[in-house]
Amino acid sequence: MSTPSLKATLRLESTDVLTNSVNFTVAATEQIKGDKDFQSISIPAAAIVSAFGPSLSADSSNTVYFYAQAASTNVGSVEVWITDLNNIQILVATLRPADFIWMPLAVKGSNVTVALKNLDVTNRSLVNLFYGYRG
Amino acid sequence: MGQFNSTIRVNTTSALPIPINLIASTSGTTGEFNETGTLEVGPFIDALFTGVGVLSTKQCGAKGAYVYVQSPSTNLYAIKLYGWQQIYEEFNEETFDGIESFATLQPGDSILVPLSAQQNGVVAASTFGTGLINYYIADRAGEFGKSVIAVTTFEDSYSYFVLDAELGEALPSVGVPFYSRSLGIATSDYTYTGYTIVSDKGYVLEFYRNSDSSQRIRVCINSRGEVADQLNLTTSWYFYDLDNKGWAALYNDGLNTFIKYFDGEQVYSQIIQSDSFDIYSDWNWAAADGSFLLGLDNYLNEGIYAYVIINKDKCFKVCQPIGWVDEDSFAVNIFANFVFLTRYDNDNGWYVSVEIYDTQGNQLQFIDLSGYQSNDLNWRFYGTNKVTFILNDYNNNYDYIWAYNGATNHLTSTNIDRTSYGSRNIYTNQKWIEDSIRPWNYTWNSGQFEPESLVLAYYNIKNEQSYFINIVTNHCQFIYLFDTDSDFSSYQFTNGPNKYIRLPNDGNGYSHEGGGFNRFYPAKNSFVFLTSTSNFVDGALTALSFTKNGVKETTVLSDLSSVYNGYNDITFKPVGDYVMMNWYNPYNNQTTYTMFYDNPTTNKIVKDSLVLPGEETGAGIWRDRFNSLLIRSWYYSSPRNWYFNTSNGKFTELTAGGNSFSAIKPSYATFLFNKSTVDQGINDGNILLSPNMNEVIGAAYYSDAAHRGYNNNMRLIKSGVVTNNVVLPTSLGSENSLWLGSNSVVYFYQEPDRDSLYTANVYDLNLTLQRTVQFTESINKVAMIGERFYVQTAVTDKISKLFLLTTTNVATMTAFESDIAFNDYYWWDYLS
């Protein structure tokens, strides 16, 4: 099997809201190669689950592109937490239903993890995940 | 407002064990701002002390923002991103070692991240030297403040929490399911007495000291759940709930007046030199922006009594008594941002001026009355932002009329020689502040039309008939002003010959309660009088319709004697843009409903009638909201329902699946109006129908044991347009209720196969199911409060879970036994 290759394209557009720049459109493309993961995680109510990591010192790249999308059918929100190389926990974002995040993770070294916390204390929340080492 | 869209596409370009071809999009209405551009950023220390690298200084709404940042590939070093709130907190604690970036962008990297409200912004900084970033930040629509608050005792002191329905989480902490903030007020020292809600945003918590009840504490909590201020008041302060537009505490020590004002977000303070104060509230307590009126004796030690406007932390003197100010006329209206007063010459005994000010104390209009030498002056607020003054100059028998529109700062005037007109009726309607904040508007007929017009009837009575309503007149002229008209219009109904017309007593012109026959409602674009060619007993009955297109006469009945037997009457009232007429004919035992509409395109009066068998009149038969009219006939073996379809101008019977909609279980009431749905004094035009529910409690239907298990239905009429029929799930449990909110409908029911499982189906106002939430604990309370549906479940005797359900969010948290309130719902006792 050939080396897996992924292409992710981010497109951001807003056609009618800008006051300082009309019809603002940005597109960015990243080529991602190497390791991969893609899955859906169903997080129990009020639970915390691991979504990535821990990264290893032997990882092949300094950067991992991480993508997470909260299902639009979710009832509550999901938090995205990072534990960095210094073992410090950082709340990166709160994903409301249908929200997504697209971000690079600096994983040079080891023990970088991403955890998802379901703020819904009654219902499970579904999150689609994808990450890949930057080529 | 606008639309913000972002899309991400992830797909494989070669084989993977799991095929990937994913497109995800997010979109949403943006809030108050969006910003884009390129920033040159420096080291983190620059951002810390100079703000360089802060993407936006704006405060995003409850739903936060979306942020996109790109580090161009031409950068030499990495860019780090930080949450501004964390920097702020560390800065306050003077310890910077805990500040961590949440992302590092290598040259060429980009990030798209949703920003929660609590993160409070993003700061970009270079890791070395300087670098560029391209960025875009869009605020997401959503305001703080749709919240529930509770005060409880925890570890011997009072605590509170705020749960925000828009944000979906507990404030001010993020993601902590059990949260409370201690006020540091010991329960052994102080007694908690209750809340005041402020501007549908904040709260004032009230305490007094047990050992000395004159010592009060007022804790002002803003819409973010933060303590805006805690007032420790050791003297005899007076507290004022300013019609929910604000809250004020005042105290005078004989030398100064001390003022604390809370607008729901911030507490403002000022001290004004004066011996005493009076607060004026003859019309309303506050203007639309929360400004309120005081009289201050020995103002600034100048020996005068000054009339002032208190606007947050500013005081504007608008008048001091040169002559005499009629204190009843020093007035504000909560739908307007102006103040008026009338000045009286006490020595000569006549009015000398009317003065209108904005809430900054600037004079907007001055009406000189000194030349008329009259003490007969009427004034009335009406509609939104409008006021009229009518001066009778009895020296020459003229009326002089002014109307002021605060929205345009336009003052217009006219006059009339009253020699032939002995009588005058003034027809205006004032919007009612209760509509927006009191719970009973769902049953009363308030807010069904826009009372923006002014009508004056001048006439000479030849003969009064029943109840001073039907009169014979030989001189009758109308002077009127529609909504945004810049000048008065007039219409001469008769100028000599006797004619018959119904002129309700103007004393009822204030009323917002419909259904009576002696009411009159000048609506925004039309008003109608009834006239008779004879004596209101026989001859033709005619509608005299006034619109912006002119005045028209439309025959309603060709022979009144065919329907009138001396006691029955005709109901006439506006329903939004329409006018409904309803009468019973005892001779053929039929009831007729007619809807009139002045078509601005065809310039013709459009009408459609529904004739029903039997006497089907009264409020139990028809229900109306703005542009929505529902009629139910009990005459048939299975009651039938009709609504007036505003899309085609026809009465239409409501059916479901080919069967009469109400025939499924016809014995129950089928009307439901919601609370908290009145905006600017006008209701939302929504009527929910559900035939199997029998009891209206608050904004809900309940079904009793005898009627559980049916596949119940519901339909919603929205300003005369009806949704499709929706079949509700079957429930066999005791909890089974249907609720109509301001933007959702919730069916709350017990699952038939599990006694301990409860389900809330949340529908939007198209009756499309948006979400289903299930509850496995016993239910303490459910209620619809405006935009959110409230569920309280019991964890233990002392601990409960609170849920706020909206079409887009579920907010939840755990709480001790506590006192619950909602910041836009006055009667919180009902829910505690």
GROMACS .gro file of N, CA, C and O in nm, chain B residues 196-201 239-248 261-263 279-293 331-336 381 430-438 680 823-824 826:
model
  216
  331THR      N    1  -3.508   4.131   4.271
  331THR     CA    2  -3.570   4.216   4.170
  331THR      C    3  -3.500   4.184   4.039
  331THR      O    4  -3.377   4.173   4.036
  332ILE      N    5  -3.575   4.167   3.933
  332ILE     CA    6  -3.510   4.146   3.804
  332ILE      C    7  -3.498   4.280   3.734
  332ILE      O    8  -3.581   4.370   3.752
  333VAL      N    9  -3.393   4.296   3.655
  333VAL     CA   10  -3.360   4.427   3.597
  333VAL      C   11  -3.335   4.413   3.447
  333VAL      O   12  -3.244   4.341   3.405
  334SER      N   13  -3.416   4.480   3.371
  334SER     CA   14  -3.396   4.493   3.226
  334SER      C   15  -3.388   4.357   3.155
  334SER      O   16  -3.321   4.345   3.053
  335ASP      N   17  -3.452   4.260   3.207
  335ASP     CA   18  -3.448   4.125   3.150
  335ASP      C   19  -3.304   4.074   3.138
  335ASP      O   20  -3.273   3.993   3.050
  336LYS      N   21  -3.218   4.124   3.226
  336LYS     CA   22  -3.077   4.084   3.219
  336LYS      C   23  -3.024   4.044   3.356
  336LYS      O   24  -2.972   3.936   3.375
  374PHE      N   25  -3.582   5.205   4.757
  374PHE     CA   26  -3.550   5.121   4.641
  374PHE      C   27  -3.666   5.128   4.541
  374PHE      O   28  -3.783   5.120   4.580
  375TYR      N   29  -3.629   5.137   4.414
  375TYR     CA   30  -3.730   5.153   4.309
  375TYR      C   31  -3.706   5.055   4.195
  375TYR      O   32  -3.596   5.050   4.137
  376ASP      N   33  -3.806   4.978   4.166
  376ASP     CA   34  -3.806   4.894   4.047
  376ASP      C   35  -3.865   4.980   3.934
  376ASP      O   36  -3.984   5.010   3.933
  377LEU      N   37  -3.783   5.022   3.842
  377LEU     CA   38  -3.823   5.120   3.741
  377LEU      C   39  -3.887   5.050   3.621
  377LEU      O   40  -3.832   5.049   3.510
  378ASP      N   41  -4.000   4.989   3.644
  378ASP     CA   42  -4.074   4.921   3.537
  378ASP      C   43  -3.986   4.821   3.463
  378ASP      O   44  -4.000   4.801   3.341
  379ASN      N   45  -3.896   4.759   3.531
  379ASN     CA   46  -3.805   4.660   3.473
  379ASN      C   47  -3.705   4.722   3.376
  379ASN      O   48  -3.628   4.651   3.313
  380LYS      N   49  -3.705   4.852   3.362
  380LYS     CA   50  -3.605   4.917   3.277
  380LYS      C   51  -3.476   4.945   3.352
  380LYS      O   52  -3.373   4.976   3.291
  381GLY      N   53  -3.484   4.938   3.480
  381GLY     CA   54  -3.367   4.965   3.562
  381GLY      C   55  -3.407   4.950   3.708
  381GLY      O   56  -3.524   4.922   3.741
  382TRP      N   57  -3.310   4.968   3.795
  382TRP     CA   58  -3.334   4.960   3.938
  382TRP      C   59  -3.255   5.072   4.004
  382TRP      O   60  -3.142   5.101   3.961
  383ALA      N   61  -3.314   5.135   4.102
  383ALA     CA   62  -3.246   5.248   4.164
  383ALA      C   63  -3.260   5.242   4.316
  383ALA      O   64  -3.363   5.196   4.368
  396TYR      N   65  -2.774   5.341   4.054
  396TYR     CA   66  -2.862   5.297   3.945
  396TYR      C   67  -2.800   5.175   3.878
  396TYR      O   68  -2.682   5.174   3.844
  397PHE      N   69  -2.879   5.073   3.859
  397PHE     CA   70  -2.833   4.947   3.799
  397PHE      C   71  -2.917   4.921   3.674
  397PHE      O   72  -3.040   4.919   3.681
  398ASP      N   73  -2.848   4.906   3.561
  398ASP     CA   74  -2.921   4.883   3.435
  398ASP      C   75  -2.922   4.736   3.395
  398ASP      O   76  -2.957   4.703   3.282
  414ILE      N   77  -3.954   6.148   4.342
  414ILE     CA   78  -3.944   6.073   4.217
  414ILE      C   79  -4.079   6.078   4.147
  414ILE      O   80  -4.185   6.072   4.212
  415TYR      N   81  -4.076   6.096   4.015
  415TYR     CA   82  -4.200   6.116   3.937
  415TYR      C   83  -4.230   5.992   3.854
  415TYR      O   84  -4.144   5.944   3.780
  416SER      N   85  -4.351   5.943   3.867
  416SER     CA   86  -4.386   5.818   3.799
  416SER      C   87  -4.533   5.817   3.760
  416SER      O   88  -4.598   5.713   3.765
  417ASP      N   89  -4.587   5.932   3.722
  417ASP     CA   90  -4.729   5.936   3.695
  417ASP      C   91  -4.768   5.853   3.573
  417ASP      O   92  -4.877   5.801   3.567
  418TRP      N   93  -4.682   5.848   3.474
  418TRP     CA   94  -4.713   5.763   3.358
  418TRP      C   95  -4.636   5.632   3.370
  418TRP      O   96  -4.694   5.528   3.385
  419ASN      N   97  -4.506   5.640   3.363
  419ASN     CA   98  -4.420   5.524   3.386
  419ASN      C   99  -4.305   5.569   3.475
  419ASN      O  100  -4.279   5.688   3.490
  420TRP      N  101  -4.236   5.471   3.530
  420TRP     CA  102  -4.123   5.503   3.616
  420TRP      C  103  -4.000   5.545   3.535
  420TRP      O  104  -3.917   5.620   3.585
  421ALA      N  105  -3.988   5.492   3.415
  421ALA     CA  106  -3.864   5.516   3.341
  421ALA      C  107  -3.893   5.527   3.193
  421ALA      O  108  -3.994   5.478   3.143
  422ALA      N  109  -3.799   5.591   3.121
  422ALA     CA  110  -3.805   5.596   2.976
  422ALA      C  111  -3.749   5.465   2.919
  422ALA      O  112  -3.705   5.378   2.993
  423ALA      N  113  -3.752   5.453   2.787
  423ALA     CA  114  -3.708   5.330   2.724
  423ALA      C  115  -3.563   5.298   2.758
  423ALA      O  116  -3.525   5.182   2.769
  424ASP      N  117  -3.480   5.400   2.775
  424ASP     CA  118  -3.339   5.375   2.807
  424ASP      C  119  -3.313   5.370   2.956
  424ASP      O  120  -3.198   5.367   2.999
  425GLY      N  121  -3.418   5.366   3.036
  425GLY     CA  122  -3.402   5.353   3.181
  425GLY      C  123  -3.389   5.484   3.255
  425GLY      O  124  -3.381   5.484   3.378
  426SER      N  125  -3.385   5.595   3.185
  426SER     CA  126  -3.378   5.724   3.253
  426SER      C  127  -3.503   5.746   3.337
  426SER      O  128  -3.612   5.704   3.300
  427PHE      N  129  -3.486   5.813   3.450
  427PHE     CA  130  -3.601   5.840   3.534
  427PHE      C  131  -3.596   5.983   3.585
  427PHE      O  132  -3.495   6.054   3.568
  428LEU      N  133  -3.705   6.027   3.648
  428LEU     CA  134  -3.725   6.169   3.676
  428LEU      C  135  -3.725   6.196   3.826
  428LEU      O  136  -3.787   6.123   3.904
  466ALA      N  137  -4.324   6.376   3.276
  466ALA     CA  138  -4.355   6.235   3.252
  466ALA      C  139  -4.264   6.170   3.150
  466ALA      O  140  -4.212   6.235   3.059
  467VAL      N  141  -4.248   6.040   3.166
  467VAL     CA  142  -4.179   5.957   3.068
  467VAL      C  143  -4.268   5.838   3.036
  467VAL      O  144  -4.363   5.806   3.109
  468ASN      N  145  -4.234   5.772   2.927
  468ASN     CA  146  -4.304   5.651   2.885
  468ASN      C  147  -4.199   5.548   2.848
  468ASN      O  148  -4.101   5.582   2.782
  469ILE      N  149  -4.219   5.423   2.888
  469ILE     CA  150  -4.113   5.324   2.867
  469ILE      C  151  -4.096   5.286   2.722
  469ILE      O  152  -4.002   5.215   2.687
  470PHE      N  153  -4.183   5.327   2.634
  470PHE     CA  154  -4.164   5.301   2.493
  470PHE      C  155  -4.102   5.421   2.422
  470PHE      O  156  -4.094   5.423   2.299
  471ALA      N  157  -4.064   5.522   2.498
  471ALA     CA  158  -4.014   5.644   2.436
  471ALA      C  159  -3.888   5.692   2.507
  471ALA      O  160  -3.869   5.668   2.627
  516PHE      N  161  -4.979   6.012   2.623
  516PHE     CA  162  -4.889   5.925   2.547
  516PHE      C  163  -4.974   5.827   2.468
  516PHE      O  164  -5.081   5.784   2.512
  565GLN      N  165  -5.264   5.340   2.458
  565GLN     CA  166  -5.127   5.332   2.506
  565GLN      C  167  -5.085   5.187   2.511
  565GLN      O  168  -5.164   5.099   2.546
  566LYS      N  169  -4.962   5.162   2.476
  566LYS     CA  170  -4.912   5.027   2.495
  566LYS      C  171  -4.897   5.001   2.644
  566LYS      O  172  -4.876   5.092   2.723
  567TRP      N  173  -4.901   4.875   2.678
  567TRP     CA  174  -4.904   4.841   2.819
  567TRP      C  175  -4.779   4.767   2.857
  567TRP      O  176  -4.745   4.665   2.799
  568ILE      N  177  -4.712   4.820   2.957
  568ILE     CA  178  -4.585   4.762   2.996
  568ILE      C  179  -4.604   4.621   3.049
  568ILE      O  180  -4.514   4.540   3.040
  569GLU      N  181  -4.720   4.591   3.102
  569GLU     CA  182  -4.740   4.457   3.155
  569GLU      C  183  -4.728   4.352   3.047
  569GLU      O  184  -4.695   4.239   3.073
  570ASP      N  185  -4.755   4.391   2.925
  570ASP     CA  186  -4.755   4.293   2.817
  570ASP      C  187  -4.623   4.218   2.806
  570ASP      O  188  -4.620   4.101   2.774
  571SER      N  189  -4.515   4.288   2.830
  571SER     CA  190  -4.387   4.226   2.805
  571SER      C  191  -4.333   4.150   2.924
  571SER      O  192  -4.244   4.068   2.909
  572ILE      N  193  -4.385   4.174   3.040
  572ILE     CA  194  -4.320   4.113   3.156
  572ILE      C  195  -4.416   4.045   3.251
  572ILE      O  196  -4.373   3.981   3.345
  573ARG      N  197  -4.543   4.058   3.227
  573ARG     CA  198  -4.637   3.994   3.318
  573ARG      C  199  -4.687   3.865   3.256
  573ARG      O  200  -4.694   3.850   3.136
  815GLN      N  201  -4.234   4.515   2.225
  815GLN     CA  202  -4.279   4.652   2.209
  815GLN      C  203  -4.432   4.663   2.215
  815GLN      O  204  -4.494   4.739   2.142
  958ASN      N  205  -3.475   3.600   3.471
  958ASN     CA  206  -3.455   3.744   3.467
  958ASN      C  207  -3.548   3.817   3.371
  958ASN      O  208  -3.535   3.938   3.353
  959ASP      N  209  -3.641   3.748   3.308
  959ASP     CA  210  -3.743   3.819   3.230
  959ASP      C  211  -3.883   3.770   3.270
  959ASP      O  212  -3.977   3.788   3.195
  961TYR      N  213  -4.142   3.795   3.580
  961TYR     CA  214  -4.163   3.864   3.706
  961TYR      C  215  -4.207   3.773   3.819
  961TYR      O  216  -4.166   3.787   3.930
   0.00000   0.00000   0.00000
